[in-house]
CSV table of C-alpha atoms in Angstrom, one decimal:
chain,number,residue,atom,x,y,z
X,21,ILE,CA,-0.8,-0.3,-1.8
X,22,GLU,CA,-3.1,-3.1,-1.9
X,23,ASN,CA,-4.6,-2.0,-5.3
X,24,SER,CA,-1.0,-1.6,-6.7
X,25,PHE,CA,-0.8,-5.4,-6.5
X,26,LYS,CA,-4.0,-5.9,-8.4
X,27,HIS,CA,-3.1,-3.3,-11.2
X,28,PRO,CA,0.8,-3.1,-11.1
X,29,MET,CA,1.2,-1.9,-14.7
X,30,GLU,CA,-1.5,0.8,-14.2
X,31,ILE,CA,0.4,2.1,-11.1
X,32,TYR,CA,3.7,2.5,-13.2
X,33,ARG,CA,2.0,3.8,-16.3
X,34,ARG,CA,-0.1,6.6,-14.2
X,35,ASN,CA,2.7,7.5,-12.0
X,36,ILE,CA,5.6,7.6,-14.5
X,37,TYR,CA,3.6,9.2,-17.3
X,38,SER,CA,2.1,12.4,-15.0
X,39,THR,CA,5.7,12.6,-13.7
X,40,THR,CA,6.9,13.1,-17.3
X,41,VAL,CA,4.2,15.6,-18.0
X,42,ALA,CA,5.0,17.6,-15.1
X,43,MET,CA,8.6,17.6,-15.5
X,44,GLU,CA,8.0,18.6,-19.2
X,45,ALA,CA,6.4,21.7,-17.8
X,46,ALA,CA,9.0,22.4,-15.2
X,47,LEU,CA,11.7,22.4,-18.1
X,48,MET,CA,9.5,24.6,-20.6
X,49,SER,CA,9.2,27.0,-17.9
X,50,ASN,CA,12.6,26.8,-16.2
X,51,ALA,CA,11.0,26.0,-12.8
X,52,THR,CA,12.2,24.1,-10.0
X,53,PHE,CA,10.6,20.8,-9.6
X,54,LEU,CA,9.2,19.4,-6.6
X,55,TYR,CA,8.6,15.4,-6.9
X,56,MET,CA,6.3,14.5,-4.5
X,57,SER,CA,7.5,10.6,-3.6
X,58,SER,CA,6.7,8.4,-0.9
X,59,TYR,CA,8.2,6.1,1.8
X,60,VAL,CA,10.5,4.2,-0.6
X,61,TYR,CA,13.1,2.4,1.7
X,62,GLY,CA,11.6,-1.1,2.1
X,63,GLN,CA,12.4,-3.0,5.2
X,64,PRO,CA,14.3,-0.5,7.4
X,65,LYS,CA,17.8,-1.7,8.1
X,66,TYR,CA,17.9,0.8,10.8
X,67,LEU,CA,15.7,3.4,12.7
X,68,PRO,CA,15.3,6.4,12.3
X,69,VAL,CA,15.3,6.1,8.3
X,70,ASP,CA,17.5,9.0,6.9
X,71,GLU,CA,17.6,9.9,3.4
X,72,LYS,CA,21.0,7.8,2.6
X,73,HIS,CA,19.1,4.5,3.8
X,74,PRO,CA,18.8,1.8,1.0
X,75,THR,CA,15.8,2.1,-1.2
X,76,ASP,CA,13.9,-1.1,-2.1
X,77,ALA,CA,10.4,-1.4,-3.7
X,78,LEU,CA,8.3,-3.6,-1.8
X,79,ASN,CA,5.1,-3.1,-3.9
X,80,PRO,CA,4.2,-1.6,-7.4
X,81,TYR,CA,3.1,1.8,-5.8
X,82,MET,CA,6.7,2.1,-4.1
X,83,GLY,CA,8.2,0.8,-7.4
X,84,SER,CA,6.5,3.5,-9.4
X,85,LYS,CA,7.7,6.1,-7.1
X,86,LEU,CA,11.3,5.2,-7.3
X,87,ALA,CA,11.3,4.9,-11.0
X,88,GLY,CA,9.9,8.3,-11.1
X,89,GLU,CA,12.8,9.3,-8.6
X,90,ALA,CA,15.2,8.0,-11.0
X,91,MET,CA,13.9,9.8,-14.1
X,92,CYS,CA,13.9,13.1,-12.4
X,93,GLN,CA,17.4,12.6,-11.3
X,94,GLN,CA,18.6,11.7,-14.6
X,95,ILE,CA,16.8,15.0,-16.1
X,96,ASN,CA,18.5,17.0,-13.2
X,97,LYS,CA,22.1,15.7,-14.4
X,98,MET,CA,21.3,16.0,-18.0
X,99,MET,CA,19.3,19.1,-18.6
X,100,GLY,CA,20.3,20.9,-15.3
X,101,LEU,CA,16.5,20.8,-14.0
X,102,ASN,CA,16.3,22.1,-10.4
X,103,LEU,CA,15.0,19.1,-8.5
X,104,LEU,CA,13.7,18.6,-4.8
X,105,ILE,CA,12.5,15.0,-4.0
X,106,ILE,CA,10.0,14.9,-1.0
X,107,ARG,CA,9.7,11.6,0.6
X,108,CYS,CA,6.9,11.9,3.0
X,109,PHE,CA,5.8,9.1,5.2
X,110,THR,CA,2.2,8.9,6.2
X,111,CYS,CA,0.3,11.9,5.9
X,112,TYR,CA,-3.4,12.5,6.9
X,113,GLY,CA,-5.9,15.1,7.6
X,114,PRO,CA,-9.6,16.3,8.1
X,115,GLY,CA,-11.9,15.0,5.5
X,116,GLN,CA,-9.4,12.1,4.2
X,117,THR,CA,-11.2,9.1,2.9
X,118,GLY,CA,-9.9,5.9,1.6
X,119,CYS,CA,-8.6,2.6,3.1
X,120,GLN,CA,-5.6,4.0,5.1
X,121,LEU,CA,-6.1,3.4,8.7
X,122,ILE,CA,-6.8,6.9,10.3
X,123,PRO,CA,-9.9,7.7,7.8
X,124,SER,CA,-11.2,4.1,8.0
X,125,VAL,CA,-11.3,4.2,11.9
X,126,ILE,CA,-13.1,7.8,11.9
X,127,GLU,CA,-15.7,6.6,9.3
X,128,SER,CA,-16.3,3.7,11.5
X,129,ILE,CA,-16.9,5.7,14.8
X,130,ARG,CA,-19.0,8.2,12.6
X,131,ASP,CA,-21.3,5.4,11.2
X,132,LYS,CA,-21.3,3.3,14.6
X,133,ARG,CA,-19.8,0.3,13.3
X,134,THR,CA,-17.2,-1.9,14.6
X,135,ILE,CA,-13.7,-0.5,14.0
X,136,ARG,CA,-12.0,-3.4,11.9
X,137,VAL,CA,-8.2,-3.3,12.4
X,138,ASN,CA,-6.4,-5.6,9.6
X,139,ASP,CA,-3.1,-5.8,11.4
X,140,PRO,CA,-2.4,-4.5,15.0
X,141,PHE,CA,1.3,-4.6,15.0
X,142,PRO,CA,2.6,-2.1,12.1
X,143,LYS,CA,4.1,1.1,13.5
X,144,ARG,CA,3.9,4.3,11.1
X,145,ASP,CA,5.2,7.8,11.2
X,146,TYR,CA,2.2,10.1,11.1
X,147,LEU,CA,2.3,13.8,9.3
X,148,PHE,CA,-0.4,15.8,10.0
X,149,ILE,CA,-1.1,18.0,6.6
X,150,ASN,CA,-0.7,21.4,7.7
X,151,ASP,CA,2.6,20.5,8.5
X,152,PHE,CA,3.1,19.0,5.1
X,153,VAL,CA,1.9,22.1,3.3
X,154,SER,CA,4.1,24.4,5.8
X,155,PHE,CA,7.1,22.7,4.5
X,156,ILE,CA,6.2,23.1,0.9
X,157,ASN,CA,5.5,26.8,1.3
X,158,ILE,CA,9.0,27.2,3.0
X,159,VAL,CA,10.6,25.1,-0.1
X,160,LEU,CA,8.5,27.7,-2.6
X,161,ALA,CA,9.8,30.7,-0.7
X,162,SER,CA,13.6,29.3,-0.6
X,163,GLU,CA,16.1,29.7,-3.5
X,164,PHE,CA,16.7,26.2,-3.6
X,165,SER,CA,18.6,25.0,-6.6
X,166,GLY,CA,20.6,21.7,-7.4
X,167,CYS,CA,19.2,18.2,-6.5
X,168,GLY,CA,18.1,17.3,-2.9
X,169,VAL,CA,16.3,14.5,-1.1
X,170,TYR,CA,14.1,15.0,2.1
X,171,ASN,CA,12.3,13.2,4.5
X,172,ILE,CA,9.2,14.8,5.8
X,173,GLY,CA,7.4,12.9,8.9
X,174,GLY,CA,6.5,13.2,12.3
X,175,GLY,CA,9.7,11.6,13.6
X,176,GLU,CA,7.9,9.0,15.5
X,177,SER,CA,5.8,5.9,15.3
X,178,PHE,CA,2.3,4.7,16.4
X,179,GLN,CA,1.3,1.0,16.4
X,180,ASN,CA,-2.3,0.4,14.3
X,181,GLU,CA,-3.9,-0.8,17.1
X,182,GLU,CA,-2.7,2.0,19.3
X,183,VAL,CA,-4.0,4.6,17.0
X,184,ALA,CA,-7.5,2.8,16.6
X,185,LYS,CA,-7.7,3.1,20.5
X,186,MET,CA,-6.4,6.4,20.7
X,187,ILE,CA,-9.1,7.7,17.8
X,188,SER,CA,-11.7,6.1,19.6
X,189,VAL,CA,-11.0,7.6,23.0
X,190,SER,CA,-10.9,11.1,21.5
X,191,ALA,CA,-14.0,10.7,19.9
X,192,GLY,CA,-15.7,10.4,23.6
X,193,ASN,CA,-17.8,7.5,22.1
X,194,PRO,CA,-15.6,4.2,22.2
X,195,VAL,CA,-17.1,1.7,19.6
X,196,PRO,CA,-15.8,-2.1,19.7
X,197,ILE,CA,-12.6,-2.7,17.9
X,198,GLU,CA,-11.9,-5.9,16.0
X,199,ILE,CA,-8.5,-7.4,15.1
X,200,VAL,CA,-9.1,-9.1,11.9
X,201,SER,CA,-5.6,-10.4,11.6
X,202,LYS,CA,-5.2,-9.9,7.8
X,203,PRO,CA,-1.6,-8.9,7.5
X,204,ARG,CA,-0.6,-6.7,4.2
X,205,LYS,CA,1.7,-8.4,1.9
X,206,ASN,CA,5.3,-7.4,2.3
X,207,ASP,CA,4.2,-5.1,5.1
X,208,ILE,CA,6.8,-3.3,7.2
X,209,LEU,CA,6.6,-3.6,10.9
X,210,GLU,CA,8.1,-0.3,11.9
X,211,CYS,CA,9.2,2.9,10.3
X,212,PHE,CA,9.6,6.6,11.3
X,213,ALA,CA,11.7,9.2,9.8
X,214,ASP,CA,14.8,11.0,10.3
X,215,ILE,CA,13.9,14.5,9.6
X,216,SER,CA,17.0,16.4,10.5
X,217,LYS,CA,17.9,17.0,7.2
X,218,ALA,CA,15.0,19.2,6.4
X,219,LYS,CA,15.2,20.8,9.8
X,220,ARG,CA,18.8,21.6,9.1
X,221,ASP,CA,18.3,22.8,5.6
X,222,PHE,CA,14.9,24.7,5.7
X,223,GLY,CA,14.3,25.3,9.4
X,224,TRP,CA,11.2,23.2,9.3
X,225,LYS,CA,9.9,20.9,12.0
X,226,PRO,CA,6.2,19.5,12.7
X,227,THR,CA,4.2,21.6,15.2
X,228,VAL,CA,1.2,19.6,15.4
X,229,SER,CA,1.3,16.6,17.6
X,230,PHE,CA,-0.5,13.6,16.7
X,231,SER,CA,-3.0,13.8,19.4
X,232,LEU,CA,-3.8,17.3,18.1
X,233,GLY,CA,-4.0,16.2,14.6
X,234,VAL,CA,-6.6,13.5,15.5
X,235,GLU,CA,-9.0,15.7,17.3
X,236,GLU,CA,-8.7,18.0,14.0
X,237,CYS,CA,-9.6,15.0,12.0
X,238,LEU,CA,-12.5,14.0,14.3
X,239,LYS,CA,-13.9,17.8,14.3
X,240,TYR,CA,-14.3,17.6,10.7
X,241,TYR,CA,-17.3,15.1,11.4
X,242,ASN,CA,-18.2,17.0,14.6
X,243,LEU,CA,-17.2,14.0,16.5
X,244,ALA,CA,-14.6,15.4,18.7
X,245,MET,CA,-15.3,15.7,22.4
X,246,GLY,CA,-16.3,19.1,23.5
């Protein structure tokens, strides 16, 4: 998200072009197209957020995903491409790297560095990678046709500072936590997904609790207790 403000046109160019290439392949092979979107709802007007909630781009990354959605929906309407748009909330899992909260906290614990939380207040909906993959596998095994939009998430939210403390305690080797007070531009205070549509249409639901998912992430670095 932060990098998208630094290089907005590059974000739009890469996401739209890659979507165009993949969609062309789907059309050539008469395949159903699964578009991996993102959280695209802006500041929530209500919680939990369902698929009917208005969309709003708060950053270039979100904007590029919405542009891709619009392009896919137009091709679905004009060319009959079977289309399934997946709006995944915050996905996490073992071995994840980068500037997102969970991997940054785990890397700090691994390196015995102070955990730095830029903003303690935002609350996010976390989905373990295995549950995300299970949804994709269910979709691939189905006979889906037409056009559909689905929220995929854990269905509950956790505050940034709460997440950092939970990971630290689960590691059994707490390190200091520093609140930097550096909120992200246009950040969202709280969001979590209404996943009832995915449950109803595909019989899918998350099976890995957040605490268990955190433990699996810590095991990757041999940091879990026991």
